[in-house]
Coordinates of C-alpha atoms and ligand atoms in Angstrom, one line a residue:
M17 CA 0.0 -0.3 -0.1
F18 CA 3.0 2.5 0.6
S19 CA 4.7 3.9 -2.1
S20 CA 8.3 3.9 -2.6
G21 CA 10.4 7.0 -1.5
K22 CA 10.7 8.3 -5.1
N23 CA 7.2 7.6 -6.1
W24 CA 6.0 9.2 -2.7
F25 CA 7.8 12.3 -3.4
V26 CA 6.5 12.7 -7.1
M27 CA 2.9 12.0 -5.7
R28 CA 3.4 14.7 -3.1
T29 CA 4.7 17.5 -5.3
Y30 CA 2.0 16.7 -7.6
Q31 CA -0.8 16.7 -4.9
T32 CA 0.9 20.1 -3.6
L33 CA 0.7 21.4 -7.2
I34 CA -3.2 20.9 -7.6
V35 CA -3.6 22.3 -4.1
C36 CA -1.8 25.4 -4.9
V37 CA -3.8 25.8 -8.5
L38 CA -7.1 25.4 -6.1
I39 CA -6.0 27.6 -3.2
G40 CA -4.0 30.2 -5.2
Q41 CA -0.2 30.3 -6.0
I42 CA 0.5 32.8 -3.2
A43 CA -0.5 30.9 -0.3
C44 CA 2.0 28.2 -1.4
D45 CA 4.8 30.5 -2.1
Q46 CA 4.4 31.6 1.5
D47 CA 5.1 28.3 3.2
R48 CA 8.5 28.0 4.7
R49 CA 10.4 25.1 6.1
I50 CA 11.9 25.1 9.2
P51 CA 15.4 23.9 9.5
R52 CA 15.9 20.6 11.4
D53 CA 18.7 22.1 13.6
F54 CA 16.7 25.2 14.9
M55 CA 15.0 24.4 18.1
L56 CA 11.4 25.1 18.7
G57 CA 10.3 25.3 22.5
S58 CA 8.8 27.0 25.3
G59 CA 9.2 28.0 28.8
L60 CA 8.4 28.3 32.6
S61 CA 9.9 29.9 35.6
S62 CA 10.3 28.3 39.0
Y63 CA 8.7 30.7 41.2
Q64 CA 5.9 31.5 38.7
Y65 CA 5.3 27.6 38.1
E66 CA 5.9 25.6 41.0
G67 CA 4.0 26.5 43.8
A68 CA 4.9 24.1 46.8
W69 CA 6.2 27.2 48.6
N70 CA 6.8 25.5 51.8
E71 CA 7.0 21.6 50.9
D72 CA 9.8 19.2 51.1
G73 CA 12.1 21.4 52.8
R74 CA 12.2 24.5 50.3
G75 CA 13.0 27.8 52.1
P76 CA 11.2 30.8 51.8
S77 CA 12.1 32.9 48.7
F78 CA 12.5 36.6 48.7
W79 CA 9.0 36.7 46.9
D80 CA 7.6 34.9 50.0
A81 CA 9.1 37.4 52.4
E82 CA 7.6 40.1 50.4
L83 CA 4.4 38.9 49.4
H84 CA 3.3 37.1 52.9
N85 CA 3.6 40.2 54.6
P86 CA 0.8 43.0 54.1
K87 CA 1.7 45.4 51.3
P88 CA -0.4 47.8 49.2
K89 CA -3.4 46.2 47.4
D90 CA -2.0 47.3 44.1
F91 CA 1.6 45.6 44.7
V92 CA 0.4 42.6 42.9
I93 CA -2.6 43.9 41.0
D94 CA -4.9 40.8 42.0
N95 CA -3.3 40.5 45.4
S96 CA -2.0 37.3 44.9
N97 CA 1.3 35.3 45.3
A98 CA 2.7 32.0 44.0
D99 CA 2.2 30.0 47.1
L100 CA 0.4 27.6 44.8
A101 CA 1.0 28.9 41.3
A102 CA 0.5 26.2 38.6
D103 CA 1.1 23.4 41.1
G104 CA 4.2 22.5 38.6
Y105 CA 6.0 20.7 41.7
H106 CA 3.2 18.1 41.6
L107 CA 2.3 18.6 37.8
Y108 CA 5.4 18.6 36.1
K109 CA 5.4 14.9 34.4
E110 CA 1.9 15.8 33.0
D111 CA 3.4 19.1 31.6
I112 CA 6.3 17.4 30.0
Q113 CA 4.0 15.0 28.6
L114 CA 2.1 17.8 26.7
V115 CA 5.5 19.4 25.8
K116 CA 6.2 16.1 24.3
D117 CA 2.8 15.9 22.5
M118 CA 3.4 19.4 21.0
G119 CA 6.3 18.1 19.3
L120 CA 8.8 20.7 21.0
D121 CA 12.6 20.3 21.1
S122 CA 13.1 22.2 24.1
L123 CA 11.9 23.4 27.3
R124 CA 13.3 26.4 29.4
F125 CA 13.1 26.2 33.2
S126 CA 14.6 27.7 35.9
F127 CA 15.8 26.3 39.4
S128 CA 14.2 27.6 42.6
W129 CA 17.3 28.8 44.6
P130 CA 15.6 28.6 47.7
R131 CA 14.3 24.9 46.8
I132 CA 18.1 24.0 46.7
L133 CA 19.6 26.2 49.4
P134 CA 16.7 26.9 52.3
T135 CA 18.6 29.0 54.1
G136 CA 20.8 30.8 51.4
Y137 CA 24.2 29.2 52.6
A138 CA 25.6 26.5 51.0
N139 CA 26.3 24.4 54.0
K140 CA 22.8 23.1 53.8
I141 CA 21.6 21.5 50.7
N142 CA 18.1 20.4 50.2
Q143 CA 18.1 16.8 48.9
A144 CA 14.4 16.9 48.1
G145 CA 14.9 20.2 45.9
I146 CA 17.7 18.2 44.0
D147 CA 15.7 15.1 43.5
Y148 CA 12.8 17.3 42.1
Y149 CA 15.0 18.8 39.4
N150 CA 16.8 15.4 38.7
D151 CA 13.3 14.0 38.0
F152 CA 12.2 17.1 36.2
I153 CA 15.4 16.8 33.7
D154 CA 15.1 13.0 33.5
E155 CA 11.7 13.3 32.3
L156 CA 12.5 15.9 29.6
L157 CA 15.4 13.8 28.4
K158 CA 13.2 10.7 27.9
Y159 CA 11.5 12.3 25.5
N160 CA 14.3 13.7 24.1
I161 CA 13.2 17.4 24.8
T162 CA 16.6 19.6 25.5
P163 CA 16.4 21.3 28.9
I164 CA 17.5 24.9 28.9
A165 CA 18.4 25.6 32.5
T166 CA 18.2 29.1 33.9
M167 CA 19.9 29.6 37.4
Y168 CA 18.4 32.9 38.4
Q169 CA 15.0 34.1 37.1
M170 CA 14.1 36.3 40.1
D171 CA 14.0 33.5 42.5
M172 CA 16.6 33.9 45.7
P173 CA 16.3 32.6 49.2
A174 CA 14.8 35.2 51.3
K175 CA 17.9 35.3 53.8
L176 CA 19.9 37.1 50.9
L177 CA 17.4 39.8 50.8
E178 CA 18.6 41.0 54.4
Y179 CA 22.0 41.4 52.8
G180 CA 20.4 43.7 50.0
S181 CA 20.1 41.4 47.6
W182 CA 22.0 42.0 44.3
T183 CA 23.5 45.5 45.4
N184 CA 25.6 43.6 47.8
P185 CA 28.8 42.2 46.2
A186 CA 28.7 39.4 48.9
V187 CA 25.6 38.0 47.1
V188 CA 27.8 37.4 44.2
D189 CA 29.6 34.7 46.0
F190 CA 26.4 33.2 47.7
F191 CA 25.3 33.0 43.9
L192 CA 28.6 31.3 42.9
D193 CA 28.5 28.5 45.8
Y194 CA 24.8 27.9 44.1
V195 CA 26.0 27.9 40.7
K196 CA 28.7 25.2 41.6
I197 CA 26.0 22.7 43.0
L198 CA 24.0 23.1 39.9
Y199 CA 27.0 22.2 37.8
D200 CA 27.9 19.5 39.9
N201 CA 24.2 18.0 40.3
F202 CA 22.7 18.4 36.9
G203 CA 25.8 19.1 34.4
D204 CA 26.0 15.7 33.4
R205 CA 22.6 16.3 31.6
V206 CA 22.2 20.1 31.1
K207 CA 24.1 21.6 28.0
L208 CA 22.6 24.9 27.8
W209 CA 23.0 26.9 30.9
I210 CA 21.5 30.2 31.7
T211 CA 23.2 32.1 34.4
I212 CA 20.9 35.1 34.6
N213 CA 17.5 36.1 33.3
E214 CA 17.2 39.6 32.3
P215 CA 19.9 41.3 34.3
F216 CA 19.2 44.8 32.9
I217 CA 15.6 44.9 33.5
Y218 CA 15.7 42.8 36.7
C219 CA 18.0 45.5 38.1
Y220 CA 16.3 48.6 36.6
Y221 CA 12.6 47.3 37.9
S222 CA 14.0 45.9 41.4
Y223 CA 15.6 49.0 42.4
S224 CA 13.5 51.7 40.7
N225 CA 10.5 49.7 42.9
I226 CA 8.8 48.8 39.9
G227 CA 8.2 45.3 39.9
F228 CA 10.6 42.6 41.7
P229 CA 12.2 42.5 45.0
P230 CA 13.7 44.0 47.0
F231 CA 11.1 46.7 46.1
L232 CA 13.7 49.4 46.8
D233 CA 13.3 52.9 45.5
L234 CA 17.6 53.2 44.8
S235 CA 16.8 54.6 41.3
G236 CA 19.6 55.5 39.3
V237 CA 22.0 54.4 41.7
G238 CA 21.3 50.8 43.2
D239 CA 20.0 49.7 39.9
Y240 CA 23.6 50.4 38.2
I241 CA 25.3 48.8 41.5
C242 CA 23.1 45.9 40.9
M243 CA 23.9 45.6 37.0
K244 CA 27.9 45.5 37.8
N245 CA 27.4 42.8 40.4
M246 CA 25.3 40.8 37.8
L247 CA 28.0 41.3 35.1
I248 CA 30.3 39.9 37.4
A249 CA 28.4 36.9 38.7
N250 CA 27.9 35.9 35.3
A251 CA 31.5 36.3 34.2
R252 CA 32.3 34.3 37.3
A253 CA 29.7 31.6 36.8
Y254 CA 30.8 31.1 33.1
R255 CA 34.6 30.9 33.9
L256 CA 33.8 28.5 36.7
Y257 CA 32.2 26.2 34.2
H258 CA 35.1 26.8 31.6
K259 CA 37.6 25.9 34.3
H260 CA 36.3 23.1 35.9
Y261 CA 33.3 21.3 34.1
R262 CA 33.4 22.1 30.2
K263 CA 35.8 19.6 29.4
Q264 CA 33.8 16.8 31.1
Q265 CA 30.4 18.1 30.6
G266 CA 30.6 19.9 27.2
G267 CA 28.0 21.9 27.6
Q268 CA 27.4 25.9 27.1
V269 CA 26.6 28.9 29.3
G270 CA 25.0 32.0 28.3
L271 CA 22.7 34.6 29.7
I272 CA 19.3 36.2 28.6
L273 CA 19.0 39.9 27.9
L274 CA 15.4 41.5 27.4
N275 CA 15.6 43.3 24.1
N276 CA 12.7 45.3 22.9
W277 CA 13.6 47.4 19.8
H278 CA 13.2 51.1 19.7
E279 CA 11.9 52.9 16.9
P280 CA 12.0 57.1 16.8
L281 CA 8.3 58.4 17.1
T282 CA 9.1 60.7 14.3
N283 CA 11.7 61.1 11.7
S284 CA 13.0 64.2 13.8
T285 CA 16.8 63.9 14.3
D286 CA 16.1 64.2 18.1
D287 CA 13.7 61.1 18.0
V288 CA 16.1 59.1 15.8
E289 CA 18.8 60.0 18.1
A290 CA 16.6 59.1 21.0
A291 CA 15.6 55.6 19.4
D292 CA 19.5 55.1 18.8
D293 CA 20.4 55.8 22.4
S294 CA 18.1 54.0 24.1
N295 CA 18.7 50.6 21.8
K296 CA 22.4 50.9 22.9
F297 CA 21.4 51.8 26.7
M298 CA 18.6 49.6 27.3
N299 CA 19.7 46.5 25.0
E300 CA 23.4 46.7 24.4
M301 CA 24.8 47.2 28.1
F302 CA 25.9 43.6 28.5
L303 CA 26.1 42.7 25.0
H304 CA 28.8 45.3 24.7
A305 CA 30.7 44.4 27.9
I306 CA 30.7 40.7 26.9
F307 CA 31.0 40.7 23.2
S308 CA 32.5 43.7 22.0
E309 CA 36.2 43.9 21.1
V310 CA 37.0 46.6 23.8
G311 CA 34.7 45.2 26.5
G312 CA 33.1 47.4 29.3
Y313 CA 30.1 49.6 29.3
P314 CA 29.1 51.2 25.8
K315 CA 30.5 54.8 25.6
I316 CA 27.3 56.1 25.3
V317 CA 26.0 54.8 28.6
K318 CA 29.2 56.0 30.5
Q319 CA 29.1 59.6 28.9
K320 CA 25.4 60.0 29.6
I321 CA 25.7 58.6 33.3
D322 CA 29.1 60.3 34.0
A323 CA 27.6 63.9 32.6
K324 CA 24.3 63.6 34.5
S325 CA 26.0 62.4 37.6
A326 CA 28.0 65.7 37.5
E327 CA 25.3 68.2 36.6
Q328 CA 23.2 66.6 39.5
G329 CA 26.0 67.2 42.1
F330 CA 27.1 63.8 42.7
P331 CA 30.9 63.8 43.4
R332 CA 31.5 60.6 41.2
S333 CA 29.3 59.2 38.7
R334 CA 26.4 57.0 39.7
L335 CA 28.0 54.1 37.4
P336 CA 30.1 52.2 39.3
P337 CA 33.5 51.9 37.4
L338 CA 34.9 48.7 36.0
S339 CA 38.5 48.5 36.4
E340 CA 40.8 47.0 33.6
S341 CA 41.1 43.7 35.4
E342 CA 37.0 43.6 35.9
I343 CA 36.7 44.5 32.0
K344 CA 39.3 41.7 30.8
M345 CA 37.2 39.5 33.3
I346 CA 33.9 40.1 31.7
K347 CA 34.7 40.1 28.2
G348 CA 33.8 37.0 26.2
T349 CA 32.0 35.5 29.0
A350 CA 29.0 33.7 27.3
D351 CA 28.8 31.0 24.8
F352 CA 25.5 32.3 23.3
V353 CA 22.9 35.2 24.0
G354 CA 19.5 34.3 25.1
L355 CA 17.1 36.8 23.9
N356 CA 13.8 37.7 25.3
S357 CA 11.7 39.9 23.1
Y358 CA 8.1 41.2 23.3
F359 CA 7.6 44.5 21.6
T360 CA 8.3 47.8 20.2
S361 CA 8.5 50.9 21.9
Y362 CA 8.3 54.2 20.0
V363 CA 10.8 56.9 21.9
Y364 CA 11.1 60.5 21.6
R365 CA 13.1 63.3 22.7
N366 CA 12.2 66.9 23.6
R367 CA 12.1 69.2 26.6
S368 CA 9.0 67.7 28.1
V369 CA 11.4 64.6 28.9
D370 CA 12.7 66.6 32.0
D371 CA 9.3 66.0 33.6
L372 CA 8.7 62.4 32.9
H373 CA 11.2 60.5 35.1
H374 CA 12.5 60.6 38.5
V375 CA 15.5 62.0 39.1
P376 CA 18.2 60.2 39.1
S377 CA 17.0 57.4 37.1
M378 CA 18.2 55.2 34.3
L379 CA 15.6 56.8 32.0
N380 CA 16.2 60.2 33.0
D381 CA 20.0 59.5 32.0
V382 CA 18.9 58.1 28.8
Y383 CA 16.6 61.0 28.5
I384 CA 13.6 59.5 26.2
G385 CA 10.1 59.4 26.4
F386 CA 8.1 56.5 25.3
D387 CA 4.6 57.1 23.7
V388 CA 3.4 54.5 26.0
D389 CA 5.4 53.8 29.2
P390 CA 6.7 50.2 29.1
A391 CA 6.5 49.7 32.8
A392 CA 2.7 50.3 32.4
L393 CA 2.2 48.0 29.8
D394 CA -0.2 44.9 30.7
A395 CA -2.6 43.7 28.2
S396 CA -1.2 46.2 26.2
Y397 CA 2.1 44.4 25.4
R398 CA 0.5 43.7 22.2
F399 CA 0.9 47.6 21.7
K400 CA 2.7 48.1 18.3
S401 CA 4.5 44.7 18.5
V402 CA 6.0 45.4 15.0
P403 CA 7.2 42.0 14.0
D404 CA 10.1 43.1 11.6
S405 CA 11.5 44.8 14.7
A406 CA 12.7 41.4 15.9
Y407 CA 14.6 41.2 12.5
K408 CA 16.2 44.7 13.1
L409 CA 17.3 43.5 16.6
L410 CA 18.9 40.3 15.5
M411 CA 20.5 41.7 12.5
N412 CA 22.0 44.6 14.7
I413 CA 23.5 42.1 17.1
K414 CA 24.9 40.0 14.1
E415 CA 26.4 43.2 12.7
S416 CA 27.7 44.8 16.0
Y417 CA 28.9 41.8 17.8
N418 CA 30.4 39.6 15.4
N419 CA 27.4 37.3 15.1
P420 CA 27.2 35.5 18.3
P421 CA 24.7 32.1 18.7
I422 CA 21.5 33.4 19.7
Y423 CA 18.4 31.8 21.2
I424 CA 15.1 33.5 21.3
T425 CA 14.4 32.2 25.0
E426 CA 11.0 34.1 25.5
N427 CA 8.5 35.6 23.0
G428 CA 4.8 35.6 23.7
Y429 CA 1.9 37.5 24.0
T430 CA -0.5 38.4 26.9
T431 CA -4.2 38.2 27.0
Q432 CA -6.6 38.3 29.8
G433 CA -8.0 34.9 29.2
G434 CA -10.1 32.7 26.8
L435 CA -9.0 29.6 24.4
D436 CA -9.8 31.6 20.9
D437 CA -6.5 33.5 21.3
D438 CA -6.1 34.5 17.4
D439 CA -4.2 37.4 18.4
R440 CA -1.5 35.3 20.1
V441 CA -1.6 33.0 17.0
E442 CA -1.0 36.0 14.7
Y443 CA 1.7 37.3 17.0
I444 CA 3.8 34.2 17.2
N445 CA 3.5 33.7 13.6
D446 CA 4.6 37.0 12.6
F447 CA 7.6 37.0 15.0
L448 CA 8.8 33.6 14.2
N449 CA 8.9 34.5 10.6
A450 CA 11.0 37.6 11.5
V451 CA 13.3 35.5 13.5
L452 CA 13.6 33.1 10.4
D453 CA 14.1 35.7 8.1
A454 CA 16.9 36.9 10.2
R455 CA 18.5 33.4 10.1
E456 CA 18.3 33.7 6.2
G457 CA 19.8 36.6 6.6
G458 CA 22.9 35.1 8.1
C459 CA 22.1 35.8 11.7
D460 CA 23.0 32.6 14.1
V461 CA 19.9 32.6 15.5
R462 CA 19.2 29.0 16.8
G463 CA 16.2 28.6 18.6
Y464 CA 12.7 30.0 19.5
N465 CA 10.7 29.3 22.7
V466 CA 7.3 30.8 23.2
W467 CA 6.6 32.2 26.6
S468 CA 4.8 30.5 28.4
F469 CA 4.1 26.8 27.8
I470 CA 1.0 27.0 30.4
D471 CA -0.3 30.3 32.5
L472 CA 1.8 31.3 35.2
F473 CA 2.0 33.7 38.2
E474 CA 2.8 36.9 36.2
W475 CA 4.8 39.0 38.9
K476 CA 3.3 42.1 39.4
Y477 CA 0.3 41.3 37.2
G478 CA -0.6 38.3 39.2
Y479 CA -2.9 35.9 37.2
V480 CA -4.5 38.3 35.4
N481 CA -2.2 38.5 32.6
K482 CA -2.2 35.3 30.7
Y483 CA 0.8 34.1 28.4
G484 CA 0.0 30.4 28.0
L485 CA -0.3 28.3 25.4
Y486 CA -2.5 26.1 27.6
E487 CA -4.5 27.8 30.0
V488 CA -4.6 27.0 33.6
D489 CA -7.6 27.0 35.7
F490 CA -6.4 28.7 38.8
S491 CA -9.6 28.2 40.5
S492 CA -9.6 24.6 40.3
P493 CA -7.7 22.3 42.8
N494 CA -6.2 20.5 40.3
R495 CA -5.3 23.2 38.2
T496 CA -6.7 22.1 35.0
R497 CA -4.7 22.6 31.9
T498 CA -6.5 23.2 28.7
A499 CA -5.0 24.0 24.9
R500 CA -5.6 27.2 23.5
K501 CA -5.9 27.6 19.7
S502 CA -2.2 28.9 20.0
A503 CA -1.3 25.6 21.4
H504 CA -2.9 23.6 18.5
Y505 CA -1.1 25.9 16.1
Y506 CA 2.5 26.1 17.7
K507 CA 2.0 21.9 17.6
N508 CA 1.3 22.2 13.8
I509 CA 4.5 24.5 13.2
A510 CA 6.8 21.9 15.4
T511 CA 5.3 18.6 14.1
T512 CA 5.1 19.7 10.5
R513 CA 8.4 22.0 10.5
T514 CA 6.7 24.3 8.5
I515 CA 5.3 27.8 8.9
S516 CA 3.5 30.1 6.7
K517 CA 4.0 33.5 6.2
K518 CA 0.6 34.5 6.9
V519 CA -1.5 32.7 9.4
K520 CA -3.4 30.0 8.3
E521 CA -6.5 28.1 9.5
I522 CA -5.6 24.8 11.1
K523 CA -8.0 21.7 11.3
Ligands
LIG11 C1 9.8 38.4 31.4 C2 10.2 37.6 32.4 C3 9.3 36.2 32.4 C4 7.6 36.4 32.1 C5 7.5 37.3 30.9 C6 6.2 37.8 30.6 O1 10.6 39.7 31.3 O2 11.4 37.0 32.0 O3 9.4 35.6 33.6 O4 7.3 37.1 33.3 O5 8.6 38.8 31.1

């Protein structure tokens, strides 16, 4: 009954031709193959996913410390926390089965630092935490799904909050103790490591009191100290691996940057300069320090912060300096870039910018205004998502930083619920096409991961914002998962390894 390989091919070509004639040539021309070595996946993170906040020896995380104490109502907009979240601690096997059924190549997840080191100190390792991640990783490998393992995704032992969290260099040492435990326990199976998720934006949000613990208002000072410490933490974690583990384990270590592309609001010289400056400032601080020939902070970042600090009467720059040996130590410390990218911002620059931001602050230093403040975006993450900006973003990295390997580690679309998420389908389709365009343009982009596989606790947006390919019913005790349209759509892409340039109806 089955035709031989050659006959089958002739038949398929013939069928395709007939279908093309029937549905119109254009539709057929717009189908594209996804190269076999391009990884398609999705993602989760520990605090957002696991729940089980006090089970099996997990210590409190800094989120527990913050959210278990009374806070103003809008601290998290629905006043929720992730004590139970999506109950991934108990349901991971079912979820990984769904990942497998979708035909995905990779799943990105993060380790909960307080599940591994409940007190924050490395003299007491929680074996149940190690067991959980061993099982999680083994379950992925059983189905041939590549684990992309993040060490730090906004989830830290509460104890370290008392040290001031990432503004204290001592926390870098505690981080390194934890990193070593991860390499020792999981490095035989994890081959793609991420040190830190979104260091720039994490520091900005945490120390400008926008969205992450320690919720401190140290704007324009604490955020830069945090960034320097994270540059060093990443570099030390990378160097530790390459010195002691790389040879036997053969993996790679990278970090994840949140890069949203900035476009000028108008074509005035000021706005064009504003867009250029903000791309360099907000997207390239870490890229420059790690991947450029000269290393260190981008020139524009140093110039602007130094000048503003002087103007504001600070006796020295608010940007902590990097010594020659630190610059050297940081250079080259990523085998690949993980990129999280969600939307395009339109920026402008005129005198009104003076009144827009806290002084001092990172945004006042860059000296730009947004047509919509990104920190206020919720459902409007959809706002002006210009998919070809993903192409520009990727090609800019290719050109400016010698074409490093890139994985899109997060990209997704928020809704407020419902299974018919046509907007998300369209968004993923457009974005992934732009990524594949960049690959065809010579950019070494190797994979794409939708954020998120299922609905999660979305930080300050609680359970209001939903990114999942699968819906989670947070009101049911068993946290029922239901496939959205986008889940079927993405499955179709993953299993056929084909994507259409325009969204097509799938059966
Ligand atoms: C990213 C975070 C991720 C998720 C998405 C929506 O910045 O890394 O945990 O919350 O935003």
